[in-house]
């Protein structure tokens, strides 16, 4: 079983399948056991982005064993029929609540925060009991409910990741609400544009990109929306290198919740089966995300990948 770790986490006894990103440190190679402190020091001192290790051929990271994976039995990737039914009920209940929130937003220009917060509570509870089932249960999102299920999935991913990062529960709930409402501005765009399967032209792309500002304005008008929710709604398409939109923020201008949302949003979108594209596997998506230099916060991306290790079953990267 393979796992991505950050370079400072390497230790004696690990089997390194691949050194990823940056310039490989002199004297290091792929497919080797870290058998001396000098080799460990060279990896830690290098500028590689991440290290792919095989925990069946060598040691795992400190504090973890192969017999006690981070998700308990769920780490094995098995989801029982009863768990599937329970999570499906949660999704159905959440979709019902979210439909009310979205309808009010579209028709009346107001956001029913109470219903949105109730939806997040259901998502957070489901993630706590079975994160794999909730996050991975439905990769096929029908055209007429994609926005609902994408919002629920991103909320679930952000809740899960916030807990992995050991944030306090109030911060986790705010992350969940941010994920649930991050795309609310799309409700104010023409459905035909959102559901178009053909390639978008430049004008259509520009119109799509207005959803962040539209959503921010809608939520701001509500008057009592947490500033983190507003920040995520407006900036979840920003890149750490300044190449995103709408404000071309970069580096430290991007808050941690925005960086988390950018990762969770792209991960769910790429691993979703749509009528006009196949779903990428988790491993393919992670490879793409690591290859998108300047897009994501690399340290958070490494943490995110580790938090979803049971999904990924990572394979060694190609040459």
Tab-separated table of N, CA, C and O in Angstrom, residues 128-215:
chain	number	residue	atom	x	y	z
A	128	UNK	N	-18.343	12.067	10.623
A	128	UNK	CA	-17.725	11.537	11.840
A	128	UNK	C	-17.897	10.026	11.933
A	128	UNK	O	-16.978	9.312	12.340
A	129	UNK	N	-19.058	9.526	11.521
A	129	UNK	CA	-19.343	8.103	11.664
A	129	UNK	C	-18.820	7.273	10.504
A	129	UNK	O	-18.439	6.121	10.681
A	130	UNK	N	-18.813	7.824	9.306
A	130	UNK	CA	-18.337	7.043	8.164
A	130	UNK	C	-17.878	7.977	7.044
A	130	UNK	O	-18.602	8.186	6.073
A	131	UNK	N	-16.683	8.526	7.173
A	131	UNK	CA	-16.225	9.508	6.177
A	131	UNK	C	-16.131	8.953	4.773
A	131	UNK	O	-16.479	9.623	3.809
A	132	UNK	N	-15.664	7.725	4.636
A	132	UNK	CA	-15.501	7.155	3.299
A	132	UNK	C	-16.847	7.011	2.613
A	132	UNK	O	-17.001	7.340	1.435
A	133	UNK	N	-17.851	6.536	3.351
A	133	UNK	CA	-19.162	6.332	2.740
A	133	UNK	C	-19.752	7.655	2.272
A	133	UNK	O	-20.270	7.754	1.162
A	134	UNK	N	-19.671	8.692	3.108
A	134	UNK	CA	-20.279	9.966	2.729
A	134	UNK	C	-19.548	10.605	1.558
A	134	UNK	O	-20.149	11.064	0.602
A	135	UNK	N	-18.213	10.635	1.633
A	135	UNK	CA	-17.445	11.342	0.624
A	135	UNK	C	-17.424	10.591	-0.696
A	135	UNK	O	-17.384	11.186	-1.767
A	136	UNK	N	-17.492	9.271	-0.635
A	136	UNK	CA	-17.327	8.508	-1.861
A	136	UNK	C	-18.563	7.823	-2.399
A	136	UNK	O	-18.481	7.123	-3.397
A	137	UNK	N	-19.725	8.040	-1.782
A	137	UNK	CA	-20.885	7.218	-2.116
A	137	UNK	C	-21.404	7.459	-3.528
A	137	UNK	O	-21.810	6.529	-4.209
A	138	UNK	N	-21.433	8.697	-3.996
A	138	UNK	CA	-22.082	8.979	-5.273
A	138	UNK	C	-21.177	9.820	-6.152
A	138	UNK	O	-21.041	11.014	-5.948
A	139	UNK	N	-20.570	9.175	-7.130
A	139	UNK	CA	-19.692	9.886	-8.058
A	139	UNK	C	-20.442	10.343	-9.301
A	139	UNK	O	-19.923	11.117	-10.090
A	140	UNK	N	-21.645	9.839	-9.492
A	140	UNK	CA	-22.444	10.261	-10.645
A	140	UNK	C	-23.484	11.254	-10.164
A	140	UNK	O	-24.403	10.917	-9.439
A	141	UNK	N	-23.322	12.482	-10.560
A	141	UNK	CA	-24.250	13.529	-10.168
A	141	UNK	C	-25.109	13.886	-11.375
A	141	UNK	O	-24.599	14.306	-12.399
A	142	UNK	N	-26.402	13.683	-11.246
A	142	UNK	CA	-27.297	13.991	-12.350
A	142	UNK	C	-27.251	15.486	-12.670
A	142	UNK	O	-26.987	16.310	-11.807
A	143	UNK	N	-27.553	15.801	-13.920
A	143	UNK	CA	-27.454	17.182	-14.389
A	143	UNK	C	-28.253	18.135	-13.517
A	143	UNK	O	-27.798	19.224	-13.179
A	144	UNK	N	-29.450	17.707	-13.093
A	144	UNK	CA	-30.322	18.623	-12.372
A	144	UNK	C	-30.008	18.696	-10.878
A	144	UNK	O	-30.632	19.467	-10.157
A	145	UNK	N	-29.077	17.874	-10.393
A	145	UNK	CA	-28.760	17.929	-8.973
A	145	UNK	C	-27.264	18.039	-8.720
A	145	UNK	O	-26.802	17.901	-7.592
A	146	UNK	N	-26.499	18.321	-9.763
A	146	UNK	CA	-25.046	18.385	-9.597
A	146	UNK	C	-24.658	19.421	-8.555
A	146	UNK	O	-23.831	19.171	-7.676
A	147	UNK	N	-25.249	20.628	-8.633
A	147	UNK	CA	-24.876	21.688	-7.707
A	147	UNK	C	-25.172	21.286	-6.272
A	147	UNK	O	-24.384	21.564	-5.360
A	148	UNK	N	-26.299	20.589	-6.040
A	148	UNK	CA	-26.627	20.121	-4.698
A	148	UNK	C	-25.563	19.163	-4.185
A	148	UNK	O	-24.997	19.344	-3.104
A	149	UNK	N	-25.300	18.111	-4.963
A	149	UNK	CA	-24.411	17.062	-4.488
A	149	UNK	C	-22.959	17.510	-4.443
A	149	UNK	O	-22.194	17.076	-3.587
A	150	UNK	N	-22.568	18.379	-5.368
A	150	UNK	CA	-21.209	18.924	-5.304
A	150	UNK	C	-21.052	19.753	-4.031
A	150	UNK	O	-20.029	19.648	-3.336
A	151	UNK	N	-22.040	20.547	-3.693
A	151	UNK	CA	-21.979	21.361	-2.486
A	151	UNK	C	-21.907	20.480	-1.240
A	151	UNK	O	-21.137	20.765	-0.313
A	152	UNK	N	-22.702	19.413	-1.218
A	152	UNK	CA	-22.677	18.493	-0.082
A	152	UNK	C	-21.326	17.793	0.014
A	152	UNK	O	-20.747	17.664	1.102
A	153	UNK	N	-20.814	17.342	-1.133
A	153	UNK	CA	-19.531	16.637	-1.132
A	153	UNK	C	-18.397	17.547	-0.677
A	153	UNK	O	-17.541	17.131	0.114
A	154	UNK	N	-18.355	18.779	-1.183
A	154	UNK	CA	-17.295	19.706	-0.788
A	154	UNK	C	-17.412	20.033	0.700
A	154	UNK	O	-16.406	20.101	1.418
A	155	UNK	N	-18.637	20.209	1.178
A	155	UNK	CA	-18.845	20.435	2.608
A	155	UNK	C	-18.309	19.259	3.418
A	155	UNK	O	-17.597	19.448	4.418
A	156	UNK	N	-18.635	18.045	2.989
A	156	UNK	CA	-18.154	16.859	3.697
A	156	UNK	C	-16.641	16.754	3.681
A	156	UNK	O	-16.015	16.412	4.696
A	157	UNK	N	-16.024	17.029	2.537
A	157	UNK	CA	-14.567	16.992	2.441
A	157	UNK	C	-13.932	18.026	3.363
A	157	UNK	O	-12.917	17.750	4.023
A	158	UNK	N	-14.520	19.230	3.420
A	158	UNK	CA	-13.939	20.283	4.250
A	158	UNK	C	-14.105	19.977	5.733
A	158	UNK	O	-13.201	20.256	6.538
A	159	UNK	N	-15.236	19.398	6.109
A	159	UNK	CA	-15.427	18.963	7.495
A	159	UNK	C	-14.398	17.899	7.859
A	159	UNK	O	-13.719	17.973	8.899
A	160	UNK	N	-14.282	16.901	7.002
A	160	UNK	CA	-13.327	15.814	7.250
A	160	UNK	C	-11.907	16.345	7.361
A	160	UNK	O	-11.155	16.003	8.285
A	161	UNK	N	-11.515	17.210	6.425
A	161	UNK	CA	-10.154	17.722	6.409
A	161	UNK	C	-9.900	18.631	7.612
A	161	UNK	O	-8.816	18.598	8.212
A	162	UNK	N	-10.883	19.431	7.994
A	162	UNK	CA	-10.729	20.276	9.169
A	162	UNK	C	-10.487	19.460	10.425
A	162	UNK	O	-9.650	19.825	11.272
A	163	UNK	N	-11.188	18.356	10.551
A	163	UNK	CA	-10.964	17.486	11.714
A	163	UNK	C	-9.608	16.813	11.638
A	163	UNK	O	-8.938	16.638	12.662
A	164	UNK	N	-9.191	16.428	10.435
A	164	UNK	CA	-7.867	15.837	10.265
A	164	UNK	C	-6.788	16.827	10.723
A	164	UNK	O	-5.787	16.436	11.334
A	165	UNK	N	-7.001	18.107	10.442
A	165	UNK	CA	-6.051	19.145	10.832
A	165	UNK	C	-6.186	19.538	12.302
A	165	UNK	O	-5.479	20.428	12.777
A	166	UNK	N	-7.110	18.871	13.005
A	166	UNK	CA	-7.336	19.080	14.438
A	166	UNK	C	-7.807	20.503	14.760
A	166	UNK	O	-7.439	21.084	15.784
A	167	UNK	N	-8.624	21.056	13.886
A	167	UNK	CA	-9.255	22.338	14.177
A	167	UNK	C	-10.361	22.131	15.209
A	167	UNK	O	-10.915	21.034	15.330
A	168	UNK	N	-10.692	23.185	15.943
A	168	UNK	CA	-11.776	23.039	16.909
A	168	UNK	C	-13.104	22.886	16.161
A	168	UNK	O	-13.226	23.261	14.993
A	169	UNK	N	-14.088	22.333	16.849
A	169	UNK	CA	-15.323	21.935	16.169
A	169	UNK	C	-16.081	23.133	15.592
A	169	UNK	O	-16.744	23.006	14.564
A	170	UNK	N	-15.987	24.293	16.237
A	170	UNK	CA	-16.654	25.476	15.682
A	170	UNK	C	-16.024	25.842	14.344
A	170	UNK	O	-16.732	26.155	13.371
A	171	UNK	N	-14.698	25.795	14.258
A	171	UNK	CA	-14.012	26.078	12.997
A	171	UNK	C	-14.377	25.049	11.940
A	171	UNK	O	-14.537	25.379	10.756
A	172	UNK	N	-14.539	23.798	12.356
A	172	UNK	CA	-14.931	22.737	11.426
A	172	UNK	C	-16.323	23.006	10.870
A	172	UNK	O	-16.575	22.841	9.670
A	173	UNK	N	-17.245	23.424	11.740
A	173	UNK	CA	-18.603	23.718	11.296
A	173	UNK	C	-18.616	24.880	10.302
A	173	UNK	O	-19.363	24.864	9.317
A	174	UNK	N	-17.782	25.886	10.538
A	174	UNK	CA	-17.713	27.019	9.615
A	174	UNK	C	-17.131	26.585	8.278
A	174	UNK	O	-17.587	27.022	7.212
A	175	UNK	N	-16.140	25.699	8.313
A	175	UNK	CA	-15.617	25.146	7.062
A	175	UNK	C	-16.719	24.414	6.306
A	175	UNK	O	-16.849	24.546	5.087
A	176	UNK	N	-17.508	23.626	7.034
A	176	UNK	CA	-18.595	22.888	6.389
A	176	UNK	C	-19.615	23.811	5.755
A	176	UNK	O	-20.089	23.559	4.639
A	177	UNK	N	-19.947	24.887	6.458
A	177	UNK	CA	-20.897	25.859	5.907
A	177	UNK	C	-20.303	26.563	4.684
A	177	UNK	O	-21.001	26.813	3.698
A	178	UNK	N	-19.014	26.852	4.746
A	178	UNK	CA	-18.335	27.481	3.607
A	178	UNK	C	-18.395	26.581	2.381
A	178	UNK	O	-18.663	27.048	1.263
A	179	UNK	N	-18.148	25.286	2.590
A	179	UNK	CA	-18.218	24.349	1.471
A	179	UNK	C	-19.613	24.222	0.916
A	179	UNK	O	-19.814	24.129	-0.300
A	180	UNK	N	-20.606	24.255	1.798
A	180	UNK	CA	-21.994	24.103	1.364
A	180	UNK	C	-22.445	25.280	0.503
A	180	UNK	O	-23.226	25.114	-0.436
A	181	UNK	N	-21.931	26.475	0.802
A	181	UNK	CA	-22.401	27.695	0.127
A	181	UNK	C	-21.395	28.256	-0.869
A	181	UNK	O	-21.635	29.317	-1.456
A	182	UNK	N	-20.280	27.560	-1.111
A	182	UNK	CA	-19.209	28.163	-1.906
A	182	UNK	C	-19.639	28.467	-3.341
A	182	UNK	O	-19.162	29.424	-3.947
A	183	UNK	N	-20.547	27.685	-3.898
A	183	UNK	CA	-20.980	27.876	-5.285
A	183	UNK	C	-22.368	28.487	-5.399
A	183	UNK	O	-23.005	28.396	-6.451
A	184	UNK	N	-22.855	29.122	-4.337
A	184	UNK	CA	-24.233	29.610	-4.352
A	184	UNK	C	-24.453	30.644	-5.452
A	184	UNK	O	-25.567	30.804	-5.961
A	185	UNK	N	-23.407	31.319	-5.873
A	185	UNK	CA	-23.544	32.295	-6.951
A	185	UNK	C	-23.937	31.679	-8.282
A	185	UNK	O	-24.470	32.375	-9.165
A	186	UNK	N	-23.699	30.377	-8.458
A	186	UNK	CA	-24.087	29.715	-9.710
A	186	UNK	C	-25.602	29.657	-9.875
A	186	UNK	O	-26.097	29.490	-10.997
A	187	UNK	N	-26.317	29.789	-8.762
A	187	UNK	CA	-27.779	29.782	-8.853
A	187	UNK	C	-28.291	30.985	-9.641
A	187	UNK	O	-29.417	30.965	-10.146
A	188	UNK	N	-27.482	32.022	-9.738
A	188	UNK	CA	-27.893	33.247	-10.408
A	188	UNK	C	-27.451	33.275	-11.870
A	188	UNK	O	-27.648	34.276	-12.554
A	189	UNK	N	-26.889	32.174	-12.345
A	189	UNK	CA	-26.488	32.061	-13.742
A	189	UNK	C	-27.521	31.254	-14.523
A	189	UNK	O	-28.251	30.440	-13.939
A	190	UNK	N	-27.605	31.420	-15.837
A	190	UNK	CA	-28.559	30.642	-16.643
A	190	UNK	C	-28.275	29.147	-16.554
A	190	UNK	O	-27.124	28.721	-16.662
A	191	UNK	N	-29.319	28.350	-16.345
A	191	UNK	CA	-29.134	26.896	-16.255
A	191	UNK	C	-28.528	26.329	-17.531
A	191	UNK	O	-27.732	25.386	-17.488
A	192	UNK	N	-28.916	26.886	-18.671
A	192	UNK	CA	-28.380	26.390	-19.929
A	192	UNK	C	-26.877	26.529	-19.997
A	192	UNK	O	-26.192	25.665	-20.568
A	193	UNK	N	-26.349	27.574	-19.399
A	193	UNK	CA	-24.907	27.778	-19.383
A	193	UNK	C	-24.232	26.768	-18.467
A	193	UNK	O	-23.207	26.168	-18.822
A	194	UNK	N	-24.805	26.547	-17.306
A	194	UNK	CA	-24.214	25.616	-16.341
A	194	UNK	C	-24.242	24.177	-16.835
A	194	UNK	O	-23.346	23.382	-16.532
A	195	UNK	N	-25.275	23.825	-17.613
A	195	UNK	CA	-25.446	22.442	-18.055
A	195	UNK	C	-24.903	22.181	-19.458
A	195	UNK	O	-25.047	21.081	-19.989
A	196	UNK	N	-24.282	23.170	-20.045
A	196	UNK	CA	-23.786	23.020	-21.411
A	196	UNK	C	-22.686	21.965	-21.467
A	196	UNK	O	-21.757	21.966	-20.657
A	197	UNK	N	-22.795	21.033	-22.397
A	197	UNK	CA	-21.807	19.965	-22.524
A	197	UNK	C	-20.741	20.279	-23.562
A	197	UNK	O	-19.696	19.639	-23.578
A	198	UNK	N	-21.005	21.249	-24.437
A	198	UNK	CA	-20.009	21.623	-25.438
A	198	UNK	C	-18.975	22.563	-24.804
A	198	UNK	O	-19.171	23.111	-23.740
A	199	UNK	N	-17.876	22.730	-25.509
A	199	UNK	CA	-16.817	23.610	-25.046
A	199	UNK	C	-17.330	25.038	-24.918
A	199	UNK	O	-18.019	25.547	-25.799
A	200	UNK	N	-17.003	25.686	-23.792
A	200	UNK	CA	-17.436	27.061	-23.572
A	200	UNK	C	-16.519	28.028	-24.312
A	200	UNK	O	-15.303	27.820	-24.384
A	201	UNK	N	-17.106	29.095	-24.859
A	201	UNK	CA	-16.271	30.111	-25.488
A	201	UNK	C	-15.797	31.095	-24.417
A	201	UNK	O	-16.179	31.008	-23.247
A	202	UNK	N	-14.951	32.048	-24.813
A	202	UNK	CA	-14.346	32.962	-23.850
A	202	UNK	C	-15.396	33.786	-23.104
A	202	UNK	O	-15.269	34.038	-21.898
A	203	UNK	N	-16.425	34.193	-23.809
A	203	UNK	CA	-17.467	34.990	-23.186
A	203	UNK	C	-18.234	34.174	-22.146
A	203	UNK	O	-18.572	34.676	-21.061
A	204	UNK	N	-18.495	32.913	-22.460
A	204	UNK	CA	-19.214	32.047	-21.525
A	204	UNK	C	-18.354	31.745	-20.300
A	204	UNK	O	-18.857	31.692	-19.167
A	205	UNK	N	-17.064	31.541	-20.521
A	205	UNK	CA	-16.161	31.313	-19.395
A	205	UNK	C	-16.154	32.524	-18.469
A	205	UNK	O	-16.211	32.399	-17.239
A	206	UNK	N	-16.090	33.715	-19.069
A	206	UNK	CA	-16.108	34.934	-18.268
A	206	UNK	C	-17.398	35.053	-17.468
A	206	UNK	O	-17.388	35.491	-16.305
A	207	UNK	N	-18.507	34.639	-18.074
A	207	UNK	CA	-19.787	34.696	-17.364
A	207	UNK	C	-19.814	33.699	-16.206
A	207	UNK	O	-20.294	34.022	-15.114
A	208	UNK	N	-19.318	32.489	-16.435
A	208	UNK	CA	-19.233	31.487	-15.369
A	208	UNK	C	-18.420	32.029	-14.194
A	208	UNK	O	-18.775	31.851	-13.024
A	209	UNK	N	-17.344	32.714	-14.518
A	209	UNK	CA	-16.453	33.195	-13.468
A	209	UNK	C	-17.062	34.295	-12.612
A	209	UNK	O	-16.528	34.610	-11.539
A	210	UNK	N	-18.189	34.829	-13.037
A	210	UNK	CA	-18.858	35.833	-12.200
A	210	UNK	C	-19.559	35.202	-11.003
A	210	UNK	O	-20.019	35.931	-10.113
A	211	UNK	N	-19.631	33.874	-10.948
A	211	UNK	CA	-20.398	33.247	-9.869
A	211	UNK	C	-19.790	33.522	-8.495
A	211	UNK	O	-20.508	33.560	-7.497
A	212	UNK	N	-18.472	33.717	-8.418
A	212	UNK	CA	-17.868	33.966	-7.111
A	212	UNK	C	-18.306	35.321	-6.563
A	212	UNK	O	-18.678	35.444	-5.391
A	213	UNK	N	-18.269	36.346	-7.410
A	213	UNK	CA	-18.695	37.676	-6.981
A	213	UNK	C	-20.204	37.721	-6.729
A	213	UNK	O	-20.672	38.341	-5.759
A	214	UNK	N	-20.975	37.054	-7.579
A	214	UNK	CA	-22.426	37.017	-7.379
A	214	UNK	C	-22.765	36.361	-6.031
A	214	UNK	O	-23.641	36.829	-5.293
A	215	UNK	N	-22.097	35.252	-5.750
A	215	UNK	CA	-22.350	34.567	-4.490
A	215	UNK	C	-21.958	35.405	-3.285
A	215	UNK	O	-22.686	35.461	-2.281
